[in-house]
Short mmCIF file of C-alpha atoms in Angstrom, two decimals:
data_model
loop_
_atom_site.label_atom_id
_atom_site.label_comp_id
_atom_site.label_asym_id
_atom_site.label_seq_id
_atom_site.Cartn_x
_atom_site.Cartn_y
_atom_site.Cartn_z
CA MET A 1 -0.08 0.02 -0.07
CA ASP A 2 2.84 2.25 0.59
CA GLN A 3 3.06 3.22 -3.55
CA TYR A 4 -0.52 4.45 -2.98
CA ILE A 5 -2.11 7.72 -1.39
CA ILE A 6 -5.65 7.11 -0.57
CA LEU A 7 -7.66 10.05 -1.77
CA GLY A 8 -11.22 9.51 -0.76
CA ARG A 9 -13.54 6.53 -0.45
CA ILE A 10 -15.72 5.26 -3.39
CA GLY A 11 -18.24 2.69 -2.06
CA GLU A 12 -18.57 -0.44 -0.31
CA GLY A 13 -19.41 -3.92 -1.62
CA ALA A 14 -20.36 -7.09 -0.06
CA HIS A 15 -16.61 -8.14 0.11
CA GLY A 16 -14.76 -5.02 0.23
CA ILE A 17 -14.63 -0.98 0.13
CA VAL A 18 -13.27 0.74 -2.55
CA PHE A 19 -11.19 3.56 -2.44
CA LYS A 20 -9.79 6.49 -4.92
CA ALA A 21 -6.08 6.59 -4.73
CA LYS A 22 -3.05 7.89 -6.51
CA ASN A 23 -0.04 5.79 -7.68
CA ILE A 24 2.86 7.71 -6.42
CA GLU A 25 5.13 6.28 -8.60
CA THR A 26 3.46 6.95 -11.77
CA GLY A 27 1.12 9.34 -11.06
CA GLU A 28 -1.91 6.93 -12.08
CA THR A 29 -5.66 7.44 -10.34
CA VAL A 30 -6.50 4.10 -9.33
CA ALA A 31 -9.59 2.24 -7.41
CA LEU A 32 -8.49 0.24 -4.71
CA LYS A 33 -11.30 -2.84 -3.23
CA LYS A 34 -9.86 -3.79 -0.25
CA VAL A 35 -11.02 -7.28 0.85
CA ALA A 36 -10.54 -8.01 4.48
CA LEU A 37 -10.27 -11.94 5.73
CA ARG A 38 -12.65 -11.81 8.97
CA ARG A 39 -10.36 -14.70 10.20
CA LEU A 40 -6.72 -15.35 8.83
CA ASP A 41 -7.12 -19.13 8.60
CA ASP A 42 -10.75 -18.28 6.76
CA GLY A 43 -8.81 -18.02 3.09
CA ILE A 44 -9.84 -15.51 0.68
CA PRO A 45 -13.61 -15.45 0.37
CA ASN A 46 -15.29 -17.31 -2.92
CA GLN A 47 -16.50 -14.16 -4.34
CA ALA A 48 -13.33 -12.37 -4.01
CA LEU A 49 -11.73 -15.35 -6.16
CA ARG A 50 -13.79 -15.64 -8.55
CA GLU A 51 -13.52 -11.60 -9.67
CA ILE A 52 -9.86 -12.42 -9.29
CA LYS A 53 -10.18 -15.41 -11.56
CA ALA A 54 -12.76 -13.95 -14.31
CA LEU A 55 -10.70 -10.72 -14.51
CA GLN A 56 -7.36 -12.39 -14.96
CA GLU A 57 -8.40 -15.02 -17.44
CA ILE A 58 -9.68 -13.14 -20.01
CA GLU A 59 -7.91 -10.74 -21.99
CA GLU A 60 -8.17 -6.99 -21.73
CA ASN A 61 -11.32 -5.41 -23.21
CA PRO A 62 -12.40 -2.27 -23.72
CA HIS A 63 -15.96 -2.94 -22.09
CA VAL A 64 -14.72 -4.85 -19.21
CA VAL A 65 -13.02 -3.18 -15.96
CA LYS A 66 -9.28 -3.72 -15.80
CA LEU A 67 -7.56 -5.36 -12.71
CA LYS A 68 -4.13 -4.19 -12.75
CA ALA A 69 -2.84 -5.82 -9.80
CA VAL A 70 -3.69 -7.98 -6.83
CA PHE A 71 -1.59 -7.94 -3.31
CA PRO A 72 -1.71 -8.97 -0.20
CA HIS A 73 -2.46 -6.59 2.85
CA GLY A 74 -2.82 -6.84 6.47
CA ALA A 75 -5.40 -9.46 7.36
CA GLY A 76 -6.65 -9.34 3.81
CA PHE A 77 -5.79 -8.34 -0.04
CA VAL A 78 -5.96 -5.38 -2.36
CA LEU A 79 -7.40 -5.31 -6.16
CA VAL A 80 -6.15 -2.80 -7.69
CA PHE A 81 -8.55 -1.44 -10.63
CA GLU A 82 -8.38 1.10 -13.50
CA TYR A 83 -10.07 4.28 -11.90
CA MET A 84 -13.85 5.02 -13.00
CA LEU A 85 -15.42 8.60 -12.63
CA SER A 86 -18.85 7.61 -11.93
CA ASP A 87 -21.37 4.52 -13.09
CA LEU A 88 -24.56 4.20 -15.06
CA ALA A 89 -26.97 4.11 -12.01
CA GLU A 90 -25.60 7.67 -10.80
CA VAL A 91 -25.88 8.61 -14.74
CA ILE A 92 -29.80 7.76 -14.65
CA ARG A 93 -30.34 9.13 -11.05
CA ASN A 94 -28.87 12.54 -11.89
CA ALA A 95 -30.30 12.77 -15.51
CA GLN A 96 -32.95 16.16 -15.46
CA GLN A 97 -34.42 14.85 -18.20
CA PRO A 98 -34.78 11.34 -19.93
CA LEU A 99 -31.79 10.36 -21.95
CA THR A 100 -31.67 11.13 -25.23
CA GLN A 101 -31.93 8.29 -28.18
CA ALA A 102 -28.02 8.40 -28.94
CA GLN A 103 -27.17 8.33 -25.38
CA VAL A 104 -29.12 5.29 -25.03
CA LYS A 105 -27.89 4.10 -27.79
CA GLY A 106 -24.26 4.63 -26.88
CA TYR A 107 -24.62 2.72 -23.69
CA MET A 108 -26.49 -0.22 -24.67
CA LEU A 109 -23.90 -0.69 -27.66
CA MET A 110 -20.98 -0.62 -25.00
CA LEU A 111 -23.13 -2.88 -22.79
CA LEU A 112 -23.61 -5.29 -25.27
CA GLN A 113 -20.16 -5.37 -26.47
CA GLY A 114 -19.01 -5.88 -23.00
CA VAL A 115 -21.35 -8.74 -22.28
CA ALA A 116 -20.98 -10.64 -26.01
CA PHE A 117 -17.01 -10.71 -24.56
CA CYS A 118 -17.59 -12.07 -21.47
CA HIS A 119 -19.94 -14.98 -23.20
CA ALA A 120 -17.70 -15.26 -25.79
CA ASN A 121 -15.19 -16.35 -22.73
CA SER A 122 -17.86 -18.60 -21.20
CA ILE A 123 -18.32 -16.19 -18.21
CA MET A 124 -21.35 -15.68 -16.38
CA HIS A 125 -21.88 -12.16 -14.71
CA ARG A 126 -24.67 -13.00 -12.75
CA ASP A 127 -25.15 -9.46 -11.73
CA LEU A 128 -25.49 -7.39 -13.97
CA LYS A 129 -27.30 -3.90 -12.99
CA PRO A 130 -26.62 -0.01 -13.92
CA ALA A 131 -24.34 0.17 -10.22
CA ASN A 132 -21.71 -2.51 -11.78
CA LEU A 133 -21.86 -0.50 -15.26
CA LEU A 134 -19.11 1.93 -14.44
CA ILE A 135 -18.19 5.37 -16.69
CA SER A 136 -15.07 6.99 -17.23
CA SER A 137 -14.94 10.41 -17.47
CA THR A 138 -14.90 10.06 -21.62
CA GLY A 139 -18.21 8.37 -21.47
CA GLN A 140 -17.09 4.86 -21.48
CA LEU A 141 -18.99 1.87 -20.16
CA LYS A 142 -17.29 -0.91 -18.49
CA ILE A 143 -18.79 -3.95 -16.89
CA ALA A 144 -17.43 -4.32 -13.25
CA ASP A 145 -17.55 -6.57 -10.21
CA PHE A 146 -17.04 -10.11 -11.22
CA GLY A 147 -18.08 -11.62 -7.69
CA LEU A 148 -20.75 -13.48 -8.85
CA ALA A 149 -19.39 -14.92 -12.17
CA ARG A 150 -19.13 -18.16 -13.06
CA LEU A 151 -17.68 -20.15 -15.97
CA PHE A 152 -20.02 -22.20 -18.16
CA SER A 153 -20.34 -23.97 -21.07
CA SER A 154 -23.03 -25.66 -23.29
CA ASP A 155 -23.02 -28.89 -22.15
CA ASP A 156 -22.73 -28.38 -18.80
CA SER A 157 -25.02 -29.66 -16.10
CA ARG A 158 -23.66 -28.41 -12.76
CA LEU A 159 -26.24 -26.92 -10.61
CA TYR A 160 -25.82 -23.31 -9.84
CA SER A 161 -27.22 -20.88 -6.92
CA HIS A 162 -30.38 -19.07 -7.81
CA GLN A 163 -29.56 -16.42 -5.43
CA VAL A 164 -27.96 -14.34 -7.83
CA ALA A 165 -28.42 -10.87 -9.39
CA THR A 166 -29.78 -8.22 -7.60
CA ARG A 167 -33.40 -8.76 -7.41
CA TRP A 168 -34.95 -6.02 -9.97
CA TYR A 169 -32.61 -7.50 -12.63
CA ARG A 170 -33.10 -11.18 -11.63
CA ALA A 171 -34.40 -13.34 -14.63
CA PRO A 172 -38.04 -15.32 -13.84
CA GLU A 173 -35.94 -18.59 -13.61
CA LEU A 174 -34.15 -17.73 -11.09
CA LEU A 175 -37.16 -16.35 -9.15
CA TYR A 176 -38.53 -19.90 -9.80
CA GLY A 177 -35.78 -21.28 -8.21
CA ALA A 178 -33.53 -22.68 -11.32
CA ARG A 179 -30.39 -24.57 -10.49
CA ARG A 180 -29.51 -25.27 -14.06
CA TYR A 181 -29.20 -21.93 -16.05
CA ASP A 182 -27.20 -20.11 -18.85
CA GLU A 183 -25.97 -16.88 -20.03
CA GLY A 184 -29.77 -16.08 -20.49
CA VAL A 185 -29.78 -14.82 -17.12
CA ASP A 186 -27.56 -12.13 -18.24
CA LEU A 187 -29.41 -11.23 -21.07
CA TRP A 188 -32.63 -10.62 -19.13
CA ALA A 189 -30.73 -8.33 -16.99
CA VAL A 190 -29.89 -6.46 -20.13
CA GLY A 191 -33.23 -6.15 -20.89
CA CYS A 192 -34.19 -4.27 -17.51
CA ILE A 193 -31.58 -2.18 -17.66
CA PHE A 194 -32.64 -1.06 -21.38
CA ALA A 195 -35.90 -0.23 -20.31
CA GLU A 196 -34.32 1.46 -17.19
CA LEU A 197 -32.53 3.65 -19.42
CA LEU A 198 -35.57 4.30 -21.59
CA ASN A 199 -37.56 5.63 -18.69
CA ASN A 200 -35.27 7.05 -16.18
CA SER A 201 -36.70 4.12 -13.60
CA PRO A 202 -36.59 0.48 -12.76
CA LEU A 203 -38.76 -1.41 -14.83
CA PHE A 204 -39.55 -4.17 -12.51
CA PRO A 205 -38.86 -2.58 -8.81
CA GLY A 206 -40.15 -5.15 -6.56
CA GLU A 207 -39.62 -5.33 -2.56
CA ASN A 208 -38.86 -8.92 -2.06
CA ASP A 209 -38.83 -12.25 -4.11
CA ILE A 210 -42.61 -12.76 -4.56
CA GLU A 211 -43.21 -9.27 -5.17
CA GLN A 212 -40.45 -9.37 -7.85
CA LEU A 213 -42.25 -11.76 -9.56
CA CYS A 214 -45.57 -10.15 -9.48
CA CYS A 215 -44.06 -7.40 -10.92
CA VAL A 216 -42.89 -9.42 -14.00
CA LEU A 217 -46.37 -11.51 -14.57
CA ARG A 218 -48.05 -8.12 -14.14
CA ILE A 219 -46.23 -6.59 -17.62
CA LEU A 220 -45.45 -9.75 -19.42
CA GLY A 221 -48.45 -11.85 -18.42
CA THR A 222 -48.93 -14.76 -16.56
CA PRO A 223 -46.58 -17.78 -18.09
CA THR A 224 -48.02 -21.04 -19.09
CA GLN A 225 -46.24 -24.59 -20.34
CA HIS A 226 -47.49 -23.14 -23.94
CA THR A 227 -45.57 -19.65 -23.63
CA TRP A 228 -42.92 -21.41 -21.35
CA PRO A 229 -42.16 -24.87 -21.94
CA GLU A 230 -39.49 -25.37 -19.05
CA LEU A 231 -41.74 -23.50 -16.54
CA PRO A 232 -43.35 -27.14 -14.76
CA GLU A 233 -39.77 -28.46 -14.49
CA LEU A 234 -38.82 -25.46 -11.77
CA PRO A 235 -38.37 -26.07 -8.59
CA ASP A 236 -40.50 -23.34 -7.18
CA TYR A 237 -43.19 -24.04 -9.85
CA ASN A 238 -46.09 -25.42 -7.84
CA LYS A 239 -44.98 -23.31 -4.55
CA ILE A 240 -46.87 -20.25 -5.88
CA CYS A 241 -50.16 -19.90 -8.09
CA PHE A 242 -50.84 -16.45 -9.93
CA LYS A 243 -54.14 -15.49 -11.61
CA GLN A 244 -53.70 -15.55 -14.87
CA LYS A 245 -53.40 -12.33 -16.77
CA PRO A 246 -52.67 -11.30 -20.03
CA PRO A 247 -49.44 -9.32 -20.93
CA VAL A 248 -49.78 -5.12 -20.79
CA PRO A 249 -48.63 -3.69 -24.13
CA LEU A 250 -44.93 -2.25 -23.79
CA GLU A 251 -46.17 0.95 -25.35
CA GLU A 252 -48.21 1.82 -22.35
CA VAL A 253 -46.06 0.75 -20.01
CA LEU A 254 -42.95 2.94 -21.92
CA PRO A 255 -45.06 5.51 -23.63
CA ASP A 256 -42.35 7.43 -24.40
CA ALA A 257 -40.04 4.90 -25.63
CA PRO A 258 -39.45 4.62 -29.89
CA PRO A 259 -41.34 1.63 -31.35
CA GLN A 260 -37.94 0.30 -32.06
CA SER A 261 -36.72 0.27 -28.76
CA LEU A 262 -39.73 -1.18 -27.75
CA GLN A 263 -39.35 -4.17 -30.63
CA LEU A 264 -35.62 -4.81 -29.51
CA LEU A 265 -36.70 -4.74 -25.63
CA ARG A 266 -38.81 -7.93 -26.48
CA CYS A 267 -36.20 -9.86 -27.78
CA PHE A 268 -34.75 -9.74 -24.06
CA LEU A 269 -37.57 -9.81 -22.10
CA LEU A 270 -38.88 -13.47 -22.80
CA TYR A 271 -39.67 -16.04 -20.41
CA PRO A 272 -37.86 -18.98 -22.08
CA SER A 273 -34.24 -18.00 -21.63
CA ARG A 274 -33.03 -19.83 -24.83
CA GLU A 275 -35.03 -17.44 -26.91
CA ARG A 276 -33.69 -14.33 -25.74
CA VAL A 277 -31.51 -12.83 -28.47
CA ARG A 278 -27.78 -13.20 -27.45
CA ALA A 279 -25.45 -10.49 -26.64
CA ALA A 280 -23.58 -10.76 -30.02
CA GLN A 281 -26.34 -10.57 -32.11
CA PRO A 282 -27.25 -6.60 -31.96
CA LEU A 283 -23.85 -5.98 -32.59
CA CYS A 284 -24.09 -5.18 -36.12
CA LEU A 285 -25.19 -1.30 -35.46
CA PRO A 286 -25.31 1.27 -38.58
CA THR A 287 -25.29 4.91 -37.72
CA THR A 288 -28.91 5.06 -37.91
CA GLN A 289 -31.48 6.05 -35.20
CA SER A 290 -33.10 2.77 -35.84
CA CYS A 291 -33.40 0.29 -33.02
CA LEU A 292 -34.72 -3.09 -34.77
CA CYS A 293 -35.43 -6.74 -33.38
CA PRO A 294 -34.62 -9.49 -35.66
CA SER A 295 -37.29 -11.96 -37.52
CA GLY A 296 -35.03 -14.08 -36.03
CA ALA A 297 -36.36 -13.56 -32.66
CA ALA A 298 -38.77 -15.97 -30.78
CA GLY A 299 -42.49 -15.06 -31.38
CA TRP A 300 -42.07 -12.15 -34.15
CA PRO A 301 -44.26 -12.74 -37.17
CA GLY A 302 -42.05 -13.89 -40.14
CA ARG A 303 -39.44 -15.76 -38.20
CA ASP A 304 -36.44 -16.35 -40.01
CA PRO A 305 -33.82 -18.60 -38.16
CA SER A 306 -30.80 -17.76 -40.51
CA THR A 307 -31.56 -13.99 -39.42
CA SER A 308 -29.26 -12.72 -36.28
CA MET A 309 -28.36 -9.26 -36.60
CA ILE A 310 -30.28 -6.31 -35.22
CA SER A 311 -29.47 -2.65 -36.22
CA MET A 312 -30.09 -0.23 -33.66
#
């Protein structure tokens, strides 16, 4: 720690306090995440190990926060990250008026590029939310906080915890107790973030897990075996019953959002995980202001499985 001067406290996470600091030798401003061990024989917390492993094993990417160094300190250790000025939650919170289409498009493009990179490297983030999307002084968005990240594979049958992701961004399969799931949980979170960018407020602000599920069903309608074939297989399917309700048109929920944006949003907010548009699909983006869902998304008229690109 001798090579750093602490400039202030940025925030506190589940496993550490984050400080703004300056490297005395280089003059570089960095973020220091101090992780304390409760007892010396506890070892490094699993979430901290996952974050270190995930960030060290993937190559540098402009939309994933860079881990610069890790070193022991006292009864714990310190992670050194590049310093980022703000986060997307603060951007949304401080916006005096709705974000422009250009702003939403820019943030979504960077988010999708970061998520696509993680998924291409077989990493599920499992806690995507505006507070974990850091923003640099030049407006660059980078995904951070990989404490819940997991490696996955297409033929993976391992069991995962369903108690992941912050509640407002938690995929419905997780709310139903799923222990086997895929990167679709990240794609659902991307859809929730997209809606929040369009509306300056969370789309599904549940106060507890049951209320969270109610918020989802209130807008998307009550799922059935026809709309979600995997539903009866989920662990908590029979624990709670909901009255059948049809979906509410997103045009009524987000009346100020452009039609093309709503069309893309629907591609993320689908009950079956496998039908959610993959993060890499929307990355063929022309310079127009349009934002179109592919005809390759499930449930859309004129579906063509060979079509995979979305223009935004």
